[in-house]
PDB file of C-alpha atoms in Angstrom:
ATOM      1  CA  UNK A   1    -136.460 -80.767 -57.159  1.00 93.00           C
ATOM      2  CA  UNK A   2    -135.001 -81.485 -60.579  1.00 97.00           C
ATOM      3  CA  UNK A   3    -131.441 -82.784 -60.306  1.00 97.00           C
ATOM      4  CA  UNK A   4    -130.308 -83.738 -63.801  1.00 94.00           C
ATOM      5  CA  UNK A   5    -131.624 -85.513 -66.869  1.00 94.00           C
ATOM      6  CA  UNK A   6    -134.816 -87.286 -65.870  1.00 96.00           C
ATOM      7  CA  UNK A   7    -133.906 -87.566 -62.180  1.00 98.00           C
ATOM      8  CA  UNK A   8    -135.787 -85.708 -59.449  1.00 98.00           C
ATOM      9  CA  UNK A   9    -135.145 -85.617 -55.715  1.00 98.00           C
ATOM     10  CA  UNK A  10    -137.540 -85.330 -52.796  1.00 98.00           C
ATOM     11  CA  UNK A  11    -134.953 -84.209 -50.298  1.00 97.00           C
ATOM     12  CA  UNK A  12    -135.400 -84.538 -46.562  1.00 92.00           C
ATOM     13  CA  UNK A  13    -133.932 -81.687 -44.546  1.00 83.00           C
ATOM     14  CA  UNK A  14    -135.681 -82.102 -41.199  1.00 80.00           C
ATOM     15  CA  UNK A  15    -133.384 -82.455 -38.206  1.00 69.00           C
ATOM     16  CA  UNK A  16    -136.163 -83.799 -35.985  1.00 76.00           C
ATOM     17  CA  UNK A  17    -137.495 -86.702 -38.076  1.00 79.00           C
ATOM     18  CA  UNK A  18    -135.431 -89.536 -39.499  1.00 81.00           C
ATOM     19  CA  UNK A  19    -136.405 -90.051 -43.108  1.00 92.00           C
ATOM     20  CA  UNK A  20    -134.284 -90.554 -46.202  1.00 96.00           C
ATOM     21  CA  UNK A  21    -133.949 -88.777 -49.515  1.00 98.00           C
ATOM     22  CA  UNK A  22    -136.156 -90.271 -52.227  1.00 98.00           C
ATOM     23  CA  UNK A  23    -135.329 -90.098 -55.915  1.00 98.00           C
ATOM     24  CA  UNK A  24    -137.553 -90.405 -58.975  1.00 98.00           C
ATOM     25  CA  UNK A  25    -136.302 -91.571 -62.345  1.00 98.00           C
ATOM     26  CA  UNK A  26    -138.951 -90.257 -64.714  1.00 97.00           C
ATOM     27  CA  UNK A  27    -138.584 -92.894 -67.416  1.00 96.00           C
ATOM     28  CA  UNK A  28    -140.777 -95.617 -68.794  1.00 96.00           C
ATOM     29  CA  UNK A  29    -141.540 -97.146 -66.391  1.00 97.00           C
ATOM     30  CA  UNK A  30    -140.987 -94.622 -63.628  1.00 98.00           C
ATOM     31  CA  UNK A  31    -138.645 -95.737 -60.845  1.00 98.00           C
ATOM     32  CA  UNK A  32    -138.769 -94.545 -57.226  1.00 98.00           C
ATOM     33  CA  UNK A  33    -135.604 -95.088 -55.182  1.00 98.00           C
ATOM     34  CA  UNK A  34    -135.835 -95.383 -51.367  1.00 98.00           C
ATOM     35  CA  UNK A  35    -139.450 -94.429 -50.537  1.00 97.00           C
ATOM     36  CA  UNK A  36    -138.628 -93.929 -46.842  1.00 95.00           C
ATOM     37  CA  UNK A  37    -140.718 -94.300 -43.701  1.00 92.00           C
ATOM     38  CA  UNK A  38    -144.383 -95.157 -44.119  1.00 91.00           C
ATOM     39  CA  UNK A  39    -145.519 -92.496 -41.683  1.00 90.00           C
ATOM     40  CA  UNK A  40    -143.482 -89.783 -43.407  1.00 93.00           C
ATOM     41  CA  UNK A  41    -144.359 -90.648 -46.998  1.00 95.00           C
ATOM     42  CA  UNK A  42    -146.554 -87.569 -47.471  1.00 95.00           C
ATOM     43  CA  UNK A  43    -143.307 -85.699 -48.131  1.00 95.00           C
ATOM     44  CA  UNK A  44    -142.778 -87.876 -51.217  1.00 97.00           C
ATOM     45  CA  UNK A  45    -146.444 -87.884 -52.157  1.00 97.00           C
ATOM     46  CA  UNK A  46    -146.427 -84.080 -52.237  1.00 96.00           C
ATOM     47  CA  UNK A  47    -143.294 -84.048 -54.373  1.00 97.00           C
ATOM     48  CA  UNK A  48    -144.847 -86.442 -56.854  1.00 98.00           C
ATOM     49  CA  UNK A  49    -148.020 -84.356 -56.933  1.00 98.00           C
ATOM     50  CA  UNK A  50    -146.035 -81.266 -57.895  1.00 97.00           C
ATOM     51  CA  UNK A  51    -144.902 -83.207 -60.963  1.00 97.00           C
ATOM     52  CA  UNK A  52    -148.459 -84.256 -61.758  1.00 97.00           C
ATOM     53  CA  UNK A  53    -147.837 -87.810 -60.554  1.00 98.00           C
ATOM     54  CA  UNK A  54    -149.149 -90.189 -57.901  1.00 97.00           C
ATOM     55  CA  UNK A  55    -148.009 -93.505 -56.495  1.00 97.00           C
ATOM     56  CA  UNK A  56    -149.988 -95.343 -59.168  1.00 97.00           C
ATOM     57  CA  UNK A  57    -147.599 -93.869 -61.757  1.00 98.00           C
ATOM     58  CA  UNK A  58    -144.589 -95.698 -60.265  1.00 98.00           C
ATOM     59  CA  UNK A  59    -143.667 -98.967 -61.962  1.00 98.00           C
ATOM     60  CA  UNK A  60    -140.667-100.025 -59.891  1.00 98.00           C
ATOM     61  CA  UNK A  61    -139.490 -99.241 -56.354  1.00 98.00           C
ATOM     62  CA  UNK A  62    -135.792 -99.828 -55.648  1.00 98.00           C
ATOM     63  CA  UNK A  63    -134.330 -99.788 -52.151  1.00 98.00           C
ATOM     64  CA  UNK A  64    -130.607 -99.226 -51.718  1.00 98.00           C
ATOM     65  CA  UNK A  65    -130.894-101.251 -48.519  1.00 97.00           C
ATOM     66  CA  UNK A  66    -133.645-102.494 -46.238  1.00 93.00           C
ATOM     67  CA  UNK A  67    -133.326-100.391 -43.109  1.00 91.00           C
ATOM     68  CA  UNK A  68    -136.815 -99.180 -42.155  1.00 88.00           C
ATOM     69  CA  UNK A  69    -136.132 -95.527 -42.987  1.00 92.00           C
ATOM     70  CA  UNK A  70    -135.553 -96.573 -46.601  1.00 94.00           C
ATOM     71  CA  UNK A  71    -137.867 -99.538 -47.154  1.00 93.00           C
ATOM     72  CA  UNK A  72    -140.920 -99.170 -44.922  1.00 91.00           C
ATOM     73  CA  UNK A  73    -143.093 -97.241 -47.397  1.00 95.00           C
ATOM     74  CA  UNK A  74    -142.871 -99.962 -50.064  1.00 95.00           C
ATOM     75  CA  UNK A  75    -146.039-101.241 -48.407  1.00 93.00           C
ATOM     76  CA  UNK A  76    -147.980 -98.468 -50.137  1.00 95.00           C
ATOM     77  CA  UNK A  77    -147.164 -99.933 -53.534  1.00 95.00           C
ATOM     78  CA  UNK A  78    -148.553-103.427 -52.923  1.00 89.00           C
ATOM     79  CA  UNK A  79    -151.931-102.400 -54.304  1.00 89.00           C
ATOM     80  CA  UNK A  80    -150.660-100.372 -57.266  1.00 95.00           C
ATOM     81  CA  UNK A  81    -148.944-103.113 -59.255  1.00 91.00           C
ATOM     82  CA  UNK A  82    -145.448-101.658 -58.848  1.00 97.00           C
ATOM     83  CA  UNK A  83    -142.601-104.099 -58.387  1.00 97.00           C
ATOM     84  CA  UNK A  84    -140.157-103.852 -55.498  1.00 97.00           C
ATOM     85  CA  UNK A  85    -136.460-104.757 -55.673  1.00 98.00           C
ATOM     86  CA  UNK A  86    -133.459-104.845 -53.371  1.00 98.00           C
ATOM     87  CA  UNK A  87    -130.504-107.139 -52.697  1.00 98.00           C
ATOM     88  CA  UNK A  88    -131.052-110.689 -51.462  1.00 97.00           C
ATOM     89  CA  UNK A  89    -128.741-110.158 -48.474  1.00 97.00           C
ATOM     90  CA  UNK A  90    -131.079-107.402 -47.287  1.00 95.00           C
ATOM     91  CA  UNK A  91    -134.052-109.739 -47.517  1.00 94.00           C
ATOM     92  CA  UNK A  92    -132.164-112.198 -45.313  1.00 92.00           C
ATOM     93  CA  UNK A  93    -131.455-109.391 -42.837  1.00 89.00           C
ATOM     94  CA  UNK A  94    -135.110-108.357 -42.766  1.00 88.00           C
ATOM     95  CA  UNK A  95    -136.183-111.927 -42.058  1.00 86.00           C
ATOM     96  CA  UNK A  96    -133.602-112.230 -39.286  1.00 83.00           C
ATOM     97  CA  UNK A  97    -134.658-108.984 -37.609  1.00 78.00           C
ATOM     98  CA  UNK A  98    -138.375-109.150 -38.330  1.00 75.00           C
ATOM     99  CA  UNK A  99    -139.441-109.325 -34.696  1.00 69.00           C
ATOM    100  CA  UNK A 100    -137.631-106.066 -33.962  1.00 67.00           C
ATOM    101  CA  UNK A 101    -138.613-104.372 -37.225  1.00 60.00           C
ATOM    102  CA  UNK A 102    -142.243-105.393 -37.037  1.00 58.00           C
ATOM    103  CA  UNK A 103    -142.783-104.104 -33.511  1.00 64.00           C
ATOM    104  CA  UNK A 104    -141.053-100.784 -34.081  1.00 61.00           C
ATOM    105  CA  UNK A 105    -141.982 -99.928 -37.650  1.00 60.00           C
ATOM    106  CA  UNK A 106    -145.151-101.855 -38.579  1.00 64.00           C
ATOM    107  CA  UNK A 107    -143.335-104.017 -41.124  1.00 71.00           C
ATOM    108  CA  UNK A 108    -144.353-107.534 -42.031  1.00 78.00           C
ATOM    109  CA  UNK A 109    -142.570-109.956 -44.334  1.00 83.00           C
ATOM    110  CA  UNK A 110    -145.499-109.962 -46.729  1.00 85.00           C
ATOM    111  CA  UNK A 111    -145.635-106.196 -47.162  1.00 88.00           C
ATOM    112  CA  UNK A 112    -141.912-105.623 -47.765  1.00 89.00           C
ATOM    113  CA  UNK A 113    -141.095-108.797 -49.719  1.00 92.00           C
ATOM    114  CA  UNK A 114    -139.191-107.922 -52.928  1.00 96.00           C
ATOM    115  CA  UNK A 115    -140.499-109.077 -56.298  1.00 96.00           C
ATOM    116  CA  UNK A 116    -136.952-109.679 -57.480  1.00 97.00           C
ATOM    117  CA  UNK A 117    -133.418-109.331 -56.160  1.00 98.00           C
ATOM    118  CA  UNK A 118    -130.841-106.849 -57.362  1.00 98.00           C
ATOM    119  CA  UNK A 119    -127.448-108.281 -58.248  1.00 97.00           C
ATOM    120  CA  UNK A 120    -124.232-106.596 -59.268  1.00 97.00           C
ATOM    121  CA  UNK A 121    -124.174-105.757 -62.968  1.00 98.00           C
ATOM    122  CA  UNK A 122    -126.410-104.154 -65.576  1.00 98.00           C
ATOM    123  CA  UNK A 123    -129.973-103.246 -64.678  1.00 98.00           C
ATOM    124  CA  UNK A 124    -132.135-102.293 -67.649  1.00 97.00           C
ATOM    125  CA  UNK A 125    -135.688-101.234 -66.865  1.00 96.00           C
ATOM    126  CA  UNK A 126    -137.495-100.016 -69.961  1.00 96.00           C
ATOM    127  CA  UNK A 127    -135.535 -97.015 -71.209  1.00 94.00           C
ATOM    128  CA  UNK A 128    -133.478 -96.679 -68.002  1.00 96.00           C
ATOM    129  CA  UNK A 129    -130.045 -98.234 -67.585  1.00 97.00           C
ATOM    130  CA  UNK A 130    -128.159 -98.448 -64.295  1.00 97.00           C
ATOM    131  CA  UNK A 131    -125.074-100.307 -63.203  1.00 98.00           C
ATOM    132  CA  UNK A 132    -125.732-101.981 -59.856  1.00 98.00           C
ATOM    133  CA  UNK A 133    -122.834-102.231 -57.406  1.00 98.00           C
ATOM    134  CA  UNK A 134    -123.027-104.355 -54.276  1.00 98.00           C
ATOM    135  CA  UNK A 135    -121.549-102.077 -51.599  1.00 98.00           C
ATOM    136  CA  UNK A 136    -121.783-103.715 -48.164  1.00 98.00           C
ATOM    137  CA  UNK A 137    -120.619-102.001 -45.012  1.00 97.00           C
ATOM    138  CA  UNK A 138    -123.586-100.024 -43.712  1.00 97.00           C
ATOM    139  CA  UNK A 139    -125.772-103.024 -44.494  1.00 97.00           C
ATOM    140  CA  UNK A 140    -124.848-106.464 -45.906  1.00 97.00           C
ATOM    141  CA  UNK A 141    -126.897-106.058 -49.068  1.00 97.00           C
ATOM    142  CA  UNK A 142    -126.479-102.332 -49.631  1.00 98.00           C
ATOM    143  CA  UNK A 143    -126.205-101.304 -53.270  1.00 98.00           C
ATOM    144  CA  UNK A 144    -125.245 -98.218 -55.244  1.00 98.00           C
ATOM    145  CA  UNK A 145    -126.737 -97.324 -58.622  1.00 98.00           C
ATOM    146  CA  UNK A 146    -124.540 -95.715 -61.268  1.00 98.00           C
ATOM    147  CA  UNK A 147    -125.968 -94.059 -64.374  1.00 97.00           C
ATOM    148  CA  UNK A 148    -123.046 -93.608 -66.724  1.00 95.00           C
ATOM    149  CA  UNK A 149    -124.914 -91.374 -69.178  1.00 94.00           C
ATOM    150  CA  UNK A 150    -125.435 -88.701 -66.510  1.00 95.00           C
ATOM    151  CA  UNK A 151    -122.420 -89.681 -64.362  1.00 98.00           C
ATOM    152  CA  UNK A 152    -124.781 -89.999 -61.407  1.00 98.00           C
ATOM    153  CA  UNK A 153    -124.165 -92.240 -58.412  1.00 98.00           C
ATOM    154  CA  UNK A 154    -126.988 -93.099 -55.998  1.00 98.00           C
ATOM    155  CA  UNK A 155    -125.173 -94.074 -52.805  1.00 98.00           C
ATOM    156  CA  UNK A 156    -127.887 -94.834 -50.272  1.00 98.00           C
ATOM    157  CA  UNK A 157    -126.187 -94.709 -46.878  1.00 97.00           C
ATOM    158  CA  UNK A 158    -122.711 -95.618 -48.122  1.00 98.00           C
ATOM    159  CA  UNK A 159    -121.574 -91.987 -48.128  1.00 98.00           C
ATOM    160  CA  UNK A 160    -123.057 -88.548 -47.674  1.00 97.00           C
ATOM    161  CA  UNK A 161    -121.675 -85.051 -48.048  1.00 96.00           C
ATOM    162  CA  UNK A 162    -118.837 -85.093 -45.519  1.00 95.00           C
ATOM    163  CA  UNK A 163    -119.996 -88.358 -43.953  1.00 96.00           C
ATOM    164  CA  UNK A 164    -120.403 -92.118 -44.124  1.00 97.00           C
ATOM    165  CA  UNK A 165    -123.027 -94.639 -43.142  1.00 96.00           C
ATOM    166  CA  UNK A 166    -122.983 -96.095 -39.647  1.00 95.00           C
ATOM    167  CA  UNK A 167    -121.494 -99.519 -39.049  1.00 96.00           C
ATOM    168  CA  UNK A 168    -122.721 -99.958 -35.446  1.00 94.00           C
ATOM    169  CA  UNK A 169    -126.004-101.406 -36.728  1.00 90.00           C
ATOM    170  CA  UNK A 170    -126.988-105.022 -37.450  1.00 86.00           C
ATOM    171  CA  UNK A 171    -125.018-106.203 -40.466  1.00 90.00           C
ATOM    172  CA  UNK A 172    -122.600-103.261 -40.374  1.00 95.00           C
ATOM    173  CA  UNK A 173    -118.938-103.845 -41.155  1.00 97.00           C
ATOM    174  CA  UNK A 174    -116.275-101.124 -41.138  1.00 96.00           C
ATOM    175  CA  UNK A 175    -113.779-102.967 -43.355  1.00 97.00           C
ATOM    176  CA  UNK A 176    -116.433-103.634 -45.966  1.00 98.00           C
ATOM    177  CA  UNK A 177    -117.611-100.022 -45.831  1.00 98.00           C
ATOM    178  CA  UNK A 178    -114.122 -98.716 -46.564  1.00 97.00           C
ATOM    179  CA  UNK A 179    -113.650-101.138 -49.448  1.00 98.00           C
ATOM    180  CA  UNK A 180    -117.046-100.210 -50.920  1.00 98.00           C
ATOM    181  CA  UNK A 181    -116.235 -96.498 -50.681  1.00 98.00           C
ATOM    182  CA  UNK A 182    -112.924 -97.009 -52.449  1.00 97.00           C
ATOM    183  CA  UNK A 183    -114.685 -98.856 -55.285  1.00 98.00           C
ATOM    184  CA  UNK A 184    -117.207 -96.069 -55.795  1.00 98.00           C
ATOM    185  CA  UNK A 185    -114.501 -93.384 -55.601  1.00 98.00           C
ATOM    186  CA  UNK A 186    -112.905 -94.931 -58.696  1.00 98.00           C
ATOM    187  CA  UNK A 187    -115.981 -94.270 -60.857  1.00 98.00           C
ATOM    188  CA  UNK A 188    -116.401 -91.248 -63.121  1.00 98.00           C
ATOM    189  CA  UNK A 189    -119.022 -89.388 -61.086  1.00 98.00           C
ATOM    190  CA  UNK A 190    -120.288 -85.815 -61.315  1.00 98.00           C
ATOM    191  CA  UNK A 191    -123.373 -86.084 -59.084  1.00 98.00           C
ATOM    192  CA  UNK A 192    -123.711 -88.032 -55.823  1.00 98.00           C
ATOM    193  CA  UNK A 193    -127.255 -88.680 -54.620  1.00 98.00           C
ATOM    194  CA  UNK A 194    -126.973 -89.758 -50.967  1.00 98.00           C
ATOM    195  CA  UNK A 195    -129.585 -91.335 -48.747  1.00 97.00           C
ATOM    196  CA  UNK A 196    -129.474 -88.361 -46.369  1.00 96.00           C
ATOM    197  CA  UNK A 197    -128.293 -84.795 -46.668  1.00 95.00           C
ATOM    198  CA  UNK A 198    -127.560 -82.631 -49.707  1.00 96.00           C
ATOM    199  CA  UNK A 199    -126.595 -83.686 -53.212  1.00 97.00           C
ATOM    200  CA  UNK A 200    -122.904 -83.390 -54.095  1.00 98.00           C
ATOM    201  CA  UNK A 201    -122.605 -81.813 -57.557  1.00 98.00           C
ATOM    202  CA  UNK A 202    -119.610 -81.290 -59.819  1.00 98.00           C
ATOM    203  CA  UNK A 203    -116.769 -83.683 -60.575  1.00 98.00           C
ATOM    204  CA  UNK A 204    -114.298 -81.763 -58.415  1.00 98.00           C
ATOM    205  CA  UNK A 205    -116.687 -81.548 -55.473  1.00 98.00           C
ATOM    206  CA  UNK A 206    -117.383 -85.284 -55.718  1.00 98.00           C
ATOM    207  CA  UNK A 207    -113.674 -86.082 -55.811  1.00 98.00           C
ATOM    208  CA  UNK A 208    -112.944 -83.825 -52.856  1.00 98.00           C
ATOM    209  CA  UNK A 209    -115.800 -85.387 -50.888  1.00 98.00           C
ATOM    210  CA  UNK A 210    -114.401 -88.889 -51.390  1.00 98.00           C
ATOM    211  CA  UNK A 211    -110.925 -87.673 -50.433  1.00 97.00           C
ATOM    212  CA  UNK A 212    -112.197 -85.937 -47.293  1.00 96.00           C
ATOM    213  CA  UNK A 213    -114.123 -89.025 -46.264  1.00 97.00           C
ATOM    214  CA  UNK A 214    -111.081 -91.259 -46.609  1.00 95.00           C
ATOM    215  CA  UNK A 215    -108.816 -88.753 -44.886  1.00 95.00           C
ATOM    216  CA  UNK A 216    -111.074 -88.226 -41.867  1.00 94.00           C
ATOM    217  CA  UNK A 217    -113.571 -91.069 -41.482  1.00 92.00           C
ATOM    218  CA  UNK A 218    -111.412 -94.056 -42.372  1.00 94.00           C
ATOM    219  CA  UNK A 219    -109.377 -93.538 -39.211  1.00 90.00           C
ATOM    220  CA  UNK A 220    -112.578 -93.940 -37.160  1.00 85.00           C
ATOM    221  CA  UNK A 221    -113.986 -97.008 -38.910  1.00 81.00           C
TER     222      UNK A 221
END
């Protein structure tokens, strides 16, 4: 679905399969954010097809973090020439947990290795400009992407509508999650694109969502 500007979402609403939302930035080059599970990628492939696109049209794949439900399908882009990027701390986590990841999700170091690391600060890719924020808590190298021109924040699994990312996973840290959420709440945001669940649209709705999260979830972190 079209979200705003040149951003499209392939939203995952199944309650029986664990896959993430995937977002397309239709610029030059085209950027795909969080391709999801390898075995569930047809959902994204179909969404791209509806826009007259295929995986060969993607120039860069960005992962907000390297949990398998966000990163596994990057393997499909190894033969297309697309680059892959995520935070260095996530690469270290993948290497540490490779035995577990590989057995459960058919991941190997070679197939999910990033071409470059994302760091906090400006990210300019062709005609697309994001601000990268390092937002640990759900994962040590989790990042958010902020597009000031559209006031859009891609949060990965930092926050959702009425929810937050888990911290009872390898690399999770409740104190870091709360600090990261507070940082993102201070931005001028009108659209939140989460890793799971519906988009949060409208400045007031975004503000209320951050407030509700702090009011309810912070007591449980």
